[in-house]
Tab-separated table of C-alpha atoms in Angstrom:
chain	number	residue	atom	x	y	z
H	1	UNK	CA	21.488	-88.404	-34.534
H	2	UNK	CA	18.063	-89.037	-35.720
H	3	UNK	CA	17.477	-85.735	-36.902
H	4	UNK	CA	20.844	-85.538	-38.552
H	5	UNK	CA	20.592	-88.906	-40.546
H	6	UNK	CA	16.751	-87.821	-41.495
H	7	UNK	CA	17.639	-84.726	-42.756
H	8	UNK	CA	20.759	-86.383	-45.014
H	9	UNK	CA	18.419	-88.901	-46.208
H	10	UNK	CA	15.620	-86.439	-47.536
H	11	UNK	CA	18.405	-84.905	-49.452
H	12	UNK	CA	19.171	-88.000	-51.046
H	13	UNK	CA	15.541	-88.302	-51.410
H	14	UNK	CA	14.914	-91.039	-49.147
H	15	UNK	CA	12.582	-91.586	-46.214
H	16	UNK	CA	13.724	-93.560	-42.989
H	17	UNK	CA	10.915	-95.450	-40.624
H	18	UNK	CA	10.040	-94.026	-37.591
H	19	UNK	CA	12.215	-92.190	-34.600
H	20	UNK	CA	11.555	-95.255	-32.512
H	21	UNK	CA	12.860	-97.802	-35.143
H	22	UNK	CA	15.769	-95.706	-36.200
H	23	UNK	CA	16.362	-95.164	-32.580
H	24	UNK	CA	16.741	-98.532	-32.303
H	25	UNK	CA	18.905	-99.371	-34.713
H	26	UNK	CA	21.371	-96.519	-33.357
H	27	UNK	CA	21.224	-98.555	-30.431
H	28	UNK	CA	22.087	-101.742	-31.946
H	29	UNK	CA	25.047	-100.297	-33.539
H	30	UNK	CA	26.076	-98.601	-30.186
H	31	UNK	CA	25.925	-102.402	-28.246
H	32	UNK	CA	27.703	-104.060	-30.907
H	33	UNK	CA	24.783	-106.212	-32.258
H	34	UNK	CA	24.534	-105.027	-35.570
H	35	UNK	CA	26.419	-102.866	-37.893
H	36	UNK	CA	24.859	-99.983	-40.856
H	37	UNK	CA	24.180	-101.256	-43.987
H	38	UNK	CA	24.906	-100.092	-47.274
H	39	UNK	CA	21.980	-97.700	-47.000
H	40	UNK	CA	22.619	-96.655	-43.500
H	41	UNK	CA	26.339	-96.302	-43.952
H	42	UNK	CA	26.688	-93.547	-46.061
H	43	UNK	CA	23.921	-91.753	-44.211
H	44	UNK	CA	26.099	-91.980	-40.876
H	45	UNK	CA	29.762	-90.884	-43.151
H	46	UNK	CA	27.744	-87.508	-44.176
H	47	UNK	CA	25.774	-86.909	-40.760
H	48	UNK	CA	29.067	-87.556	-39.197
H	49	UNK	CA	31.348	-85.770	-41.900
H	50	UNK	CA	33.434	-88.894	-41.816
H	51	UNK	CA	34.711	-91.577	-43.788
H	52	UNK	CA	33.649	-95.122	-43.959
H	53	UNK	CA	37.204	-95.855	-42.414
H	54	UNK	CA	37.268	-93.656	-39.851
H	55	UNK	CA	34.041	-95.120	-38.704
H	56	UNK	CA	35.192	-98.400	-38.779
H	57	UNK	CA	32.456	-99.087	-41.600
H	58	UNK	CA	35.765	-99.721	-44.173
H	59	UNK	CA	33.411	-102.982	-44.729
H	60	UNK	CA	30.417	-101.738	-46.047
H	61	UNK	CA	29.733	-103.188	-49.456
H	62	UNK	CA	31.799	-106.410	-48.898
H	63	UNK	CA	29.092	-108.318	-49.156
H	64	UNK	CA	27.917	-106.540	-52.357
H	65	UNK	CA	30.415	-108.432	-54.959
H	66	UNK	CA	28.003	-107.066	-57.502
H	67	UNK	CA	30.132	-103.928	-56.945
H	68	UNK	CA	33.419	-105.997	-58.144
H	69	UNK	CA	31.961	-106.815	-61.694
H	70	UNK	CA	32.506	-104.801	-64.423
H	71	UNK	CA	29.093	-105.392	-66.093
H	72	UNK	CA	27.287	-103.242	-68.559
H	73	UNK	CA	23.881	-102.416	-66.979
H	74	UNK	CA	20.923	-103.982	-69.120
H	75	UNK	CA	18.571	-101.674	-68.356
H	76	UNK	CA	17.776	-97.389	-67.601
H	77	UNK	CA	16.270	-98.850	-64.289
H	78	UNK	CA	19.326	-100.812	-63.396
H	79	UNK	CA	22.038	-98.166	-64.803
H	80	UNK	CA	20.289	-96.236	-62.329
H	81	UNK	CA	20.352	-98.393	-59.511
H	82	UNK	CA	24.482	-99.493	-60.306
H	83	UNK	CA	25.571	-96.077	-61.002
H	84	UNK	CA	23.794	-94.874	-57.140
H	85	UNK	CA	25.541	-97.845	-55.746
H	86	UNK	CA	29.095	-97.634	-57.343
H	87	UNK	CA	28.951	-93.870	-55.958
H	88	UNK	CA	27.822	-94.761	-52.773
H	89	UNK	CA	30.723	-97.679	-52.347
H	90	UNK	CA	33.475	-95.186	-53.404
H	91	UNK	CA	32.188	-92.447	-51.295
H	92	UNK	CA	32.494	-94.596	-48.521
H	93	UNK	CA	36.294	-96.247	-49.535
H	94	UNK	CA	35.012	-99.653	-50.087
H	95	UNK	CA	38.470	-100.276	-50.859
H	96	UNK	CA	38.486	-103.609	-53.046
H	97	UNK	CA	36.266	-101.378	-55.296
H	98	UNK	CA	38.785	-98.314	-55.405
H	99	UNK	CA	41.293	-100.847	-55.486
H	100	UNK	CA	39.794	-102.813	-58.420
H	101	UNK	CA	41.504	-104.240	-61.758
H	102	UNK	CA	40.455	-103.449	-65.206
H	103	UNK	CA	38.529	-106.414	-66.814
H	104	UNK	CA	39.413	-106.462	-70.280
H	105	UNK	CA	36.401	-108.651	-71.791
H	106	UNK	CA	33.695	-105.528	-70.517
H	107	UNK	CA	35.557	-103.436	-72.675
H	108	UNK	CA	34.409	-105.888	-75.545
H	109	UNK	CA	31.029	-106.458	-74.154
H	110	UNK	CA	29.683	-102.780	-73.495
H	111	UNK	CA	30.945	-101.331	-77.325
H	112	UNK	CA	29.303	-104.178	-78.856
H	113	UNK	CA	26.002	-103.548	-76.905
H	114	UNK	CA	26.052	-99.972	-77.319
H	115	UNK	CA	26.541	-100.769	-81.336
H	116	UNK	CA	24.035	-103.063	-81.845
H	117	UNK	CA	21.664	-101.358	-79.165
H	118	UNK	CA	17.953	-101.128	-80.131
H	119	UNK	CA	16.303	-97.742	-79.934
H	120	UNK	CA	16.068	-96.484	-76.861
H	121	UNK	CA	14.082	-96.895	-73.847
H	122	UNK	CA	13.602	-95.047	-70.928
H	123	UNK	CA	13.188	-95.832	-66.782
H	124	UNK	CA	9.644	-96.772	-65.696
H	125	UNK	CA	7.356	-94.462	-63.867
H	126	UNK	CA	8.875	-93.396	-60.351
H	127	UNK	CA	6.841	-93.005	-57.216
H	128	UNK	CA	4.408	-90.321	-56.660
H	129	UNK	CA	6.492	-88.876	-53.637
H	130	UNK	CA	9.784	-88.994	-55.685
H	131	UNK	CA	11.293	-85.389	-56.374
H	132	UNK	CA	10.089	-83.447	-59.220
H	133	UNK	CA	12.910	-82.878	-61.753
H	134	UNK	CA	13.125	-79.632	-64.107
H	135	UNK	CA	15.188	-78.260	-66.971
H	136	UNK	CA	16.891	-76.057	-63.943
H	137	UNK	CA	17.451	-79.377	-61.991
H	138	UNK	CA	19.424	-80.357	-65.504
H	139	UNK	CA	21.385	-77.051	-65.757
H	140	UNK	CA	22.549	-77.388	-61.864
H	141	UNK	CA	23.898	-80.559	-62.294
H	142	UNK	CA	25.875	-78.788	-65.914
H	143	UNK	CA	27.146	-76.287	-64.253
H	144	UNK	CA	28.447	-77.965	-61.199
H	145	UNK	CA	30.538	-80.557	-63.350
H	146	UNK	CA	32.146	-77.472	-65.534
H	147	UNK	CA	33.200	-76.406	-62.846
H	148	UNK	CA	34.642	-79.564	-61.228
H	149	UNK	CA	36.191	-80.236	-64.784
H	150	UNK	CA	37.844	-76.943	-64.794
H	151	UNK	CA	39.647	-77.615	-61.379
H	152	UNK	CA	40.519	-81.269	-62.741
H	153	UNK	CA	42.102	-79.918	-65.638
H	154	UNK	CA	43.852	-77.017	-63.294
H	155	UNK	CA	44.815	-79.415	-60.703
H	156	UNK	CA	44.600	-83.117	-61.559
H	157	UNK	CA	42.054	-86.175	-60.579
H	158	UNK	CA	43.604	-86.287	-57.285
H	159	UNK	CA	42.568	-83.011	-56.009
H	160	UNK	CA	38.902	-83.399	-56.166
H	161	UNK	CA	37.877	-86.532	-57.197
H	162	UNK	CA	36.133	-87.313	-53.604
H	163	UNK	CA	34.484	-84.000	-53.702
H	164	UNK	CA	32.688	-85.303	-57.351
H	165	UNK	CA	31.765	-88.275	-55.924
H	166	UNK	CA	30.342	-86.771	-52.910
H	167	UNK	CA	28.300	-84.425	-55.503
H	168	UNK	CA	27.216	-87.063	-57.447
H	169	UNK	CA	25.873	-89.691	-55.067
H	170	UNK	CA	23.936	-87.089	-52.536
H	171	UNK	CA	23.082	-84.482	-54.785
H	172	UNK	CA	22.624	-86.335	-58.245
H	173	UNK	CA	21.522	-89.847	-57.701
H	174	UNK	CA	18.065	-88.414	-56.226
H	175	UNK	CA	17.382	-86.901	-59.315
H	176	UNK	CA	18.142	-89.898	-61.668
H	177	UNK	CA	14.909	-91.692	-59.776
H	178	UNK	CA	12.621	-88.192	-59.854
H	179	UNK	CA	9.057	-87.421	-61.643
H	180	UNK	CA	10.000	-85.636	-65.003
H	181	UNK	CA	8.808	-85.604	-68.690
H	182	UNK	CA	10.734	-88.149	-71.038
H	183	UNK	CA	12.104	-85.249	-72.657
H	184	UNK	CA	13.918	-83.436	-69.581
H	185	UNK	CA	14.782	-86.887	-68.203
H	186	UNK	CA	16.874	-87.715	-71.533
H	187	UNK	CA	18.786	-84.373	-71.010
H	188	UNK	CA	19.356	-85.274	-67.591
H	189	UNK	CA	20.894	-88.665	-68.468
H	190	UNK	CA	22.826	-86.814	-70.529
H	191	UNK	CA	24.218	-84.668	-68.486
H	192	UNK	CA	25.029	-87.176	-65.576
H	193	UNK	CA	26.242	-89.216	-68.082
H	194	UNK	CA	29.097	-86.350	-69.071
H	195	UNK	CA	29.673	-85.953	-65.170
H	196	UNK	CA	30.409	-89.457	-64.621
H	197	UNK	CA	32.958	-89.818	-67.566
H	198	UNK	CA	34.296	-86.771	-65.804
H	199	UNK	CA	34.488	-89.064	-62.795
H	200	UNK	CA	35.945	-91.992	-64.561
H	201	UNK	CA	38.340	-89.474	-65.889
H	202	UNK	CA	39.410	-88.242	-62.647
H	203	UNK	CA	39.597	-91.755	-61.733
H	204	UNK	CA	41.790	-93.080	-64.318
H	205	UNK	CA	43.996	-89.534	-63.508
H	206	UNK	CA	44.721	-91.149	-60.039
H	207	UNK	CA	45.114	-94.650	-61.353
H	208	UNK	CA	42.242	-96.102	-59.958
H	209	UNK	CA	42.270	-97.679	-63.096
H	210	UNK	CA	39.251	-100.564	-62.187
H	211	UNK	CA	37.371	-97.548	-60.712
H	212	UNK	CA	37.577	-95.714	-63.709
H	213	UNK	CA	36.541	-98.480	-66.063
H	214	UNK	CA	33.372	-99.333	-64.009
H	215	UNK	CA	32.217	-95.357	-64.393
H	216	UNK	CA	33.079	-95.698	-68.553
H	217	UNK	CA	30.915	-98.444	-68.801
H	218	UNK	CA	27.541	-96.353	-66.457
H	219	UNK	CA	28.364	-93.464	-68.018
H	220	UNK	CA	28.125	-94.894	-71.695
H	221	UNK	CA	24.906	-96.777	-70.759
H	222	UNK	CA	23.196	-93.404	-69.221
H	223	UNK	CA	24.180	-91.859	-72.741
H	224	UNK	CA	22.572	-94.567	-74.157
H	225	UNK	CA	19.591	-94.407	-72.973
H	226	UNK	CA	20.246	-90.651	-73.271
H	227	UNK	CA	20.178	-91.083	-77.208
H	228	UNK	CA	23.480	-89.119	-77.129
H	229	UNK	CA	25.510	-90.803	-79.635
H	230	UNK	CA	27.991	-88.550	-79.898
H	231	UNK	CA	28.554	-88.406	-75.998
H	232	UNK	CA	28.514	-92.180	-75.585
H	233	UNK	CA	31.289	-92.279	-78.534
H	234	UNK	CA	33.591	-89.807	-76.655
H	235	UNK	CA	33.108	-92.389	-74.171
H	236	UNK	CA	34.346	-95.139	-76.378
H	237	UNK	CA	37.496	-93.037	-76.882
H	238	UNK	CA	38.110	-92.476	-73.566
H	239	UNK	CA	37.835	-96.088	-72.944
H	240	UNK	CA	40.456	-96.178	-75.867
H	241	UNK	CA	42.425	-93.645	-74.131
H	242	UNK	CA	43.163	-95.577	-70.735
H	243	UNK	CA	43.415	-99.295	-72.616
H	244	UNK	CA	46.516	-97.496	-74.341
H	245	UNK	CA	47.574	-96.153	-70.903
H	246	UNK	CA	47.578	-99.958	-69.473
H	247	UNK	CA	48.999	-101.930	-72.627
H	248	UNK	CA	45.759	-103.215	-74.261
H	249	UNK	CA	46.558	-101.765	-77.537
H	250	UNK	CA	44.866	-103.841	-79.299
H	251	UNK	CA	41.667	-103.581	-77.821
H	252	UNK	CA	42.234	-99.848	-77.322
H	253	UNK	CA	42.405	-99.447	-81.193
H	254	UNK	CA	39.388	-101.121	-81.341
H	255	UNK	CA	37.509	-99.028	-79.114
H	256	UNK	CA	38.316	-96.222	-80.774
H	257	UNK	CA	37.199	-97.755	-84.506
H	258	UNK	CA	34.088	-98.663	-82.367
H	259	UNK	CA	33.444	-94.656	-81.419
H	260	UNK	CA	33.998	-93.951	-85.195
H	261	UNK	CA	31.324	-96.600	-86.597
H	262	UNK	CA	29.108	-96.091	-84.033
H	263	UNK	CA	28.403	-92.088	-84.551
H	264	UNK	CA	28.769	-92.200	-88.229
H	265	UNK	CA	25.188	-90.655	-88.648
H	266	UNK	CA	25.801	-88.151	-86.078
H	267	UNK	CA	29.458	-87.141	-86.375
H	268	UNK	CA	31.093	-84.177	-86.345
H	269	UNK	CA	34.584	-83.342	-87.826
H	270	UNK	CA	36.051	-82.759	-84.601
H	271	UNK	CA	34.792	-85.997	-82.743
H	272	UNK	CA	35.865	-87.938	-85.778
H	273	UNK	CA	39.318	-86.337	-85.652
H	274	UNK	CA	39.924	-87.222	-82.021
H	275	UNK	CA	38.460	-90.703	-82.175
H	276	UNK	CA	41.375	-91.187	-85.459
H	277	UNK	CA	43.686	-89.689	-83.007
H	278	UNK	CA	42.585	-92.711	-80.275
H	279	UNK	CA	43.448	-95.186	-83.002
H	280	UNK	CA	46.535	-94.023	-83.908
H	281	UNK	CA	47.774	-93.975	-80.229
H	282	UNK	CA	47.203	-97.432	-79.923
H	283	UNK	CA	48.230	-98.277	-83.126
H	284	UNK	CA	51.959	-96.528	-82.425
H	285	UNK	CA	51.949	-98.738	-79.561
H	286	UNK	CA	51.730	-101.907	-81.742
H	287	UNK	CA	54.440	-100.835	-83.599
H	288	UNK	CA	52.682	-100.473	-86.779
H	289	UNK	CA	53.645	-97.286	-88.600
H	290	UNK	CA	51.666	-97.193	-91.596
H	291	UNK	CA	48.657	-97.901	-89.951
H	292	UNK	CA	49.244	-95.363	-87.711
H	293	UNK	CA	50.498	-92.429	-89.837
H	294	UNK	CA	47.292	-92.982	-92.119
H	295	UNK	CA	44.792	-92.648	-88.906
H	296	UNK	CA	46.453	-89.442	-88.058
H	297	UNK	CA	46.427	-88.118	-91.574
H	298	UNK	CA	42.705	-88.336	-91.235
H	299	UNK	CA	42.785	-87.017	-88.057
H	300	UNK	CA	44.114	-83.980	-90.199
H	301	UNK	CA	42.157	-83.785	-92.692
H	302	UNK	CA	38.872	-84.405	-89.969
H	303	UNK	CA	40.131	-81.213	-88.235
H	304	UNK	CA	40.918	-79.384	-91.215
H	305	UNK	CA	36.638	-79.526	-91.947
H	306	UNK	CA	35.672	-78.876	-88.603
H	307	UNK	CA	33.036	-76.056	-87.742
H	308	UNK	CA	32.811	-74.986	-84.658
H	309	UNK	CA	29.220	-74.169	-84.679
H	310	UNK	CA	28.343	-77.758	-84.836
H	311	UNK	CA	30.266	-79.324	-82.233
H	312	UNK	CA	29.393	-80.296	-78.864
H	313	UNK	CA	30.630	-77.593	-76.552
H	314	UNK	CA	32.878	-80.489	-74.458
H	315	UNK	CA	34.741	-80.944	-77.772
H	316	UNK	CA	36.213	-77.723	-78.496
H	317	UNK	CA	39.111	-78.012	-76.538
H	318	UNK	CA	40.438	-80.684	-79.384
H	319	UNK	CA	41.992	-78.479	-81.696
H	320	UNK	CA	45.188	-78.361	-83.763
H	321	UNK	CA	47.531	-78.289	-80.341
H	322	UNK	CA	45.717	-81.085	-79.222
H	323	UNK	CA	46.204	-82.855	-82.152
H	324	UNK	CA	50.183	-81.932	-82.522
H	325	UNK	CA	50.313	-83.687	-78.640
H	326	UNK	CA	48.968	-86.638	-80.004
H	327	UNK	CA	51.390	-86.997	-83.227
H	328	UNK	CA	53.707	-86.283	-80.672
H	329	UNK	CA	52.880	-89.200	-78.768
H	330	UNK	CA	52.535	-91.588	-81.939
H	331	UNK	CA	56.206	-90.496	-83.027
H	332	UNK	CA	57.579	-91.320	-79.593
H	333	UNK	CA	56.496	-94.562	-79.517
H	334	UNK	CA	57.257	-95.620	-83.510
H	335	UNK	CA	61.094	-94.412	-82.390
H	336	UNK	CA	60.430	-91.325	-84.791
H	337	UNK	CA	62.225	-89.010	-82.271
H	338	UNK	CA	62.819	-85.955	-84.471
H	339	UNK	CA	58.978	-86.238	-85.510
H	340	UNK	CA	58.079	-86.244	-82.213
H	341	UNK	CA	60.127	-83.034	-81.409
H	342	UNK	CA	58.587	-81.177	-84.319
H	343	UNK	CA	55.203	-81.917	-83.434
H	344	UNK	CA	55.920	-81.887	-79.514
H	345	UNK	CA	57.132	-77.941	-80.317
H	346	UNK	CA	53.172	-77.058	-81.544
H	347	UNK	CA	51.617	-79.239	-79.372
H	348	UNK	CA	51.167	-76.831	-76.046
H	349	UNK	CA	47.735	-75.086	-75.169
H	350	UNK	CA	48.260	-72.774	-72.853
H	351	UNK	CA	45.226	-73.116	-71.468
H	352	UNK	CA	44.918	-76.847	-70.066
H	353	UNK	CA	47.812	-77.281	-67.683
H	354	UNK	CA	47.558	-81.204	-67.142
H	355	UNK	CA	47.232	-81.549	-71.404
H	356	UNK	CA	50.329	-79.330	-71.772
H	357	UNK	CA	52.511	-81.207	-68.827
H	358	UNK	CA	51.858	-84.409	-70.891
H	359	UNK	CA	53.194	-83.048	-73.983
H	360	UNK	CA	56.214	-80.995	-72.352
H	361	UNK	CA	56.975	-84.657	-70.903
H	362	UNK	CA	56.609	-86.142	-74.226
H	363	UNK	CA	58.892	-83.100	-75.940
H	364	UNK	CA	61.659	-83.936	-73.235
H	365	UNK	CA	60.866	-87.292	-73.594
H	366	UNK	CA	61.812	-87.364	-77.338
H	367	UNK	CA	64.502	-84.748	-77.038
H	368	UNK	CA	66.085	-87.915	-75.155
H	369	UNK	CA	65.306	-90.281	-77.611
H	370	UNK	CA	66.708	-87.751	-80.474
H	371	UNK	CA	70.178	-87.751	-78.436
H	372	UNK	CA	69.803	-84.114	-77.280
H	373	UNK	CA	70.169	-84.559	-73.390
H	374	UNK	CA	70.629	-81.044	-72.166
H	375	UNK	CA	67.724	-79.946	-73.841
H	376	UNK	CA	65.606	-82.774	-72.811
H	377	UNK	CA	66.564	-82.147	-69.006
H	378	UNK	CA	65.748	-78.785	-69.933
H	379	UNK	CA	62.559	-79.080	-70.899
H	380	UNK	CA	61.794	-81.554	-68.457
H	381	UNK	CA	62.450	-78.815	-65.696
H	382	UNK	CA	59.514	-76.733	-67.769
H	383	UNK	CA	57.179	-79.291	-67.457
H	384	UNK	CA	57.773	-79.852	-63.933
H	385	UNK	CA	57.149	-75.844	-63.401
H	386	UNK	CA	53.863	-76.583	-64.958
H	387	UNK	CA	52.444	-79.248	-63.088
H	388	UNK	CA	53.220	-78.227	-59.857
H	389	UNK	CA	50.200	-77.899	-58.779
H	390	UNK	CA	49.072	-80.842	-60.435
H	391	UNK	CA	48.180	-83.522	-57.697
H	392	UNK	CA	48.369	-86.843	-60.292
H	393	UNK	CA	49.505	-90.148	-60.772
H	394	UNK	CA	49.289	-90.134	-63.927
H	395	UNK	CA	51.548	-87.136	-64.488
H	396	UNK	CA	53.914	-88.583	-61.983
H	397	UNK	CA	54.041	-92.062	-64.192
H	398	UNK	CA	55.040	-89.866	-67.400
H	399	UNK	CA	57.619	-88.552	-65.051
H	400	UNK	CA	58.861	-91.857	-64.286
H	401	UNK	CA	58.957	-93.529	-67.394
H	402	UNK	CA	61.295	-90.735	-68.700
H	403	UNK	CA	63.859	-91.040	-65.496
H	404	UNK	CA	63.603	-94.572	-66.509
H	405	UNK	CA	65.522	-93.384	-69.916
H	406	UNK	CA	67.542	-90.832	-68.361
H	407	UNK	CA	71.345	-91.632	-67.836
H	408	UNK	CA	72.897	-91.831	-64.491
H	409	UNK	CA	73.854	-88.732	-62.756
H	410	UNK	CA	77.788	-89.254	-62.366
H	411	UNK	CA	78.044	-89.781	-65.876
H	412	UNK	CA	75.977	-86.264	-66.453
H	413	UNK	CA	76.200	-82.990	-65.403
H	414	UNK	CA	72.691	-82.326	-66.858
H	415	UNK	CA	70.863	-84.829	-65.236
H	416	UNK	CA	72.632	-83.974	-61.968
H	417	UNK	CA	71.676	-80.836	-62.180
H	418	UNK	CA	67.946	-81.984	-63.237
H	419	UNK	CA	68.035	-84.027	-60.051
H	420	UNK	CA	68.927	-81.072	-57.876
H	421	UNK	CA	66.222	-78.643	-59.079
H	422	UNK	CA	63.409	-80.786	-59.235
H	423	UNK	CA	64.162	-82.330	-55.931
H	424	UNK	CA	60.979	-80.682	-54.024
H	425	UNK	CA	59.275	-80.764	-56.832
H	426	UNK	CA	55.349	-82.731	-55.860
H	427	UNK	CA	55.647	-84.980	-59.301
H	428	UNK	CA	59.177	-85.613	-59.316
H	429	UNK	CA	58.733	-86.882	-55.385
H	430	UNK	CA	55.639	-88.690	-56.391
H	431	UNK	CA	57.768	-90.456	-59.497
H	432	UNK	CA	60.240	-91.672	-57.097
H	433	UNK	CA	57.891	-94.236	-55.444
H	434	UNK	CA	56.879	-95.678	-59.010
């Protein structure tokens, strides 16, 4: 055991006391006496391929209520420090963490820091024995979180959000406290910066909605102190994107005005296209119309500029089907059902299965609204073809929301026979329970 929890701490790029010491602490654990820490806890999950749970550690962090706060970090040094801890705790299933509500002032607090943030600084000199960080140490961590975006667009948050975390906390946070020029460190904050929006994404995909908010707010403060601007206002619009999701429309719209101001040096026609898109989601959801229509017609016209060659790469996907989803949406929700069909027809990828299960749900969705029922259990039955593989609550809460709307069964044959063919169906199961 010794051996095992040595070698799992040098990956993590820590050093434990002697054999004798830890020896004795195994012992005290054994007899009862004492129980792992937060630093010995996770050590003992990975030696032991286990969960905190299953090693009756589920408490580990409890008396960490630091964890619970949704707090914007005030420094590189202690972004560094929260964003190794918040991994560590939801590695482990410290479940009032996982299990944590959204607090609606740190949406207000973190975009008014970020705006009004001086230039910035960078962490203090690390320890001489702390691991040596390189461009390829950058392009690693890149490539790994492609890769785990790819199968979270493919397959939902749910199917590998743990593996992410796992990646993140014993193969990332070493490197966020290693030796490295201030240049290579900045494109390593970066970088983990993108990977843990990609975790709050996944996150907010399986409704671990608190989660998710507390991995916005590290991930906008590593970008900070990244100087990526335009990465920390994606951020803002994805903060924009959930507050919508949860009913704070309001502070969802401004969240997404935030993103705009805030990379107005640095923008690109694309980011300021989807960050007008953010607003007018919200905005639809408030009821207002006009306010909405004119933040998607500059959504348009934002696109309509847009050159490729000066985008950020995780960008590109926003494009003019992308943009049709999110009218889509809007239309939906200002009762402008026939809109809503006529964008919802344009608005499918083919390429990003969860993205095009939203806005099949959204088609059938106003195809219901517009009075057309056979064709909205129809295409309800297409978007349940797509997203079975999709392991997400989020999906299954679209799903929901448009049984909600759906008449009952005796008094239609084509919502009995909707019932009957998406019966084994993994979203339409999942929607039952919600």
């Amino acid at each position: 055991m010794v051996r095992e929890l040595r070698q799992v701490a040098a990956c993590r790029g820590h050093q434990l006391p002697s054999d004798a010491s830890v020896k004795r602490r195994i012992a005290s654990w054994e007899n009862s006496h004492s129980v792992p820490d937060d630093f010995y806890g996770p050590l003992l999950s990975e030696a032991l391929c286990a969960g905190a749970a299953e090693l009756g550690l589920s408490s580990i962090g409890a008396g960490d209520t630091s964890l619970l706060e949704a707090g914007y970090p005030t420094s590189p040094d202690a972004a560094i420090e929260s964003v190794g801890r918040l991994w560590r705790a939801d590695l482990n299933g410290y479940e009032p963490l996982v299990q944590a509500e959204p607090a609606e002032p740190a949406w207000n607090e973190a975009s008014l820091r970020w705006l009004v943030a001086p230039e910035p600084s960078f962490p203090a000199a690390q320890a001489r024995d702390a691991v040596r960080v390189g461009l390829a140490d950058v392009a690693t961590v890149k490539t790994t979180a492609d890769l785990f975006a790819q199968l979270d667009d493919r397959f939902g948050g749910d199917h590998a959000r743990h593996a992410v975390i796992q990646f993140l906390s014993r193969d990332v946070a070493p490197l966020l406290s290693g030796q490295c020029t201030e240049a290579i460190g900045r494109a390593l904050f970066s970088t983990v910066a993108e990977a843990t929006l990609l975790a709050g994404w996944m996150s907010y995909d399986a409704c671990h909605h608190g989660l998710a908010q507390r991995y916005f707010l590290q991930a906008l403060r590593l970008a900070q102190d990244a100087n990526d601007r335009r990465l920390a206002g994606s951020i803002l619009s994805a903060m924009s994107h959930q507050a919508t999701f949860l009913g704070y429309y309001t502070q969802a719209a401004t969240l997404a005005r935030a993103a705009l101001m805030g990379i107005s040096p640095v923008a690109t026609p694309t980011l300021r296209a989807q960050f007008h898109a953010m607003e007018a989601r919200a905005l639809a959801r408030t009821g207002d119309r006009r306010a909405c229509e004119l933040a998607l017609a500059a959504a348009t016209q934002a696109l309509e500029s847009r050159n490729s060659d000066d985008e950020p790469e995780w960008i590109t996907y926003f494009d003019e089907s992308e943009l049709a989803a999110e009218a889509a949406h809007c239309f939906r929700d200002v009762n402008s059902a026939r809109q809503a069909v006529e964008h919802g027809q344009n608005a499918r990828s083919g390429s990003h299965v969860r993205s095009d299960f939203f806005a099949t749900m959204v088609l059938a969705d106003a195809h219901l609204h517009a009075g057309d029922l056979n064709e909205a259990c129809r295409v309800a039955l297409v978007a349940l073809d797509l997203g079975e593989q999709l392991k997400s609550s989020r999906c299954a809460s679209y799903l929901a929301e448009f049984r909600q709307h759906l008449p009952r069964a005796e008094d239609s044959s084509a919502v009995r026979e909707l019932q009957e063919q998406a019966a084994e169906h993994r979203l339409w199961i999942a929607s039952d329970a919600l």
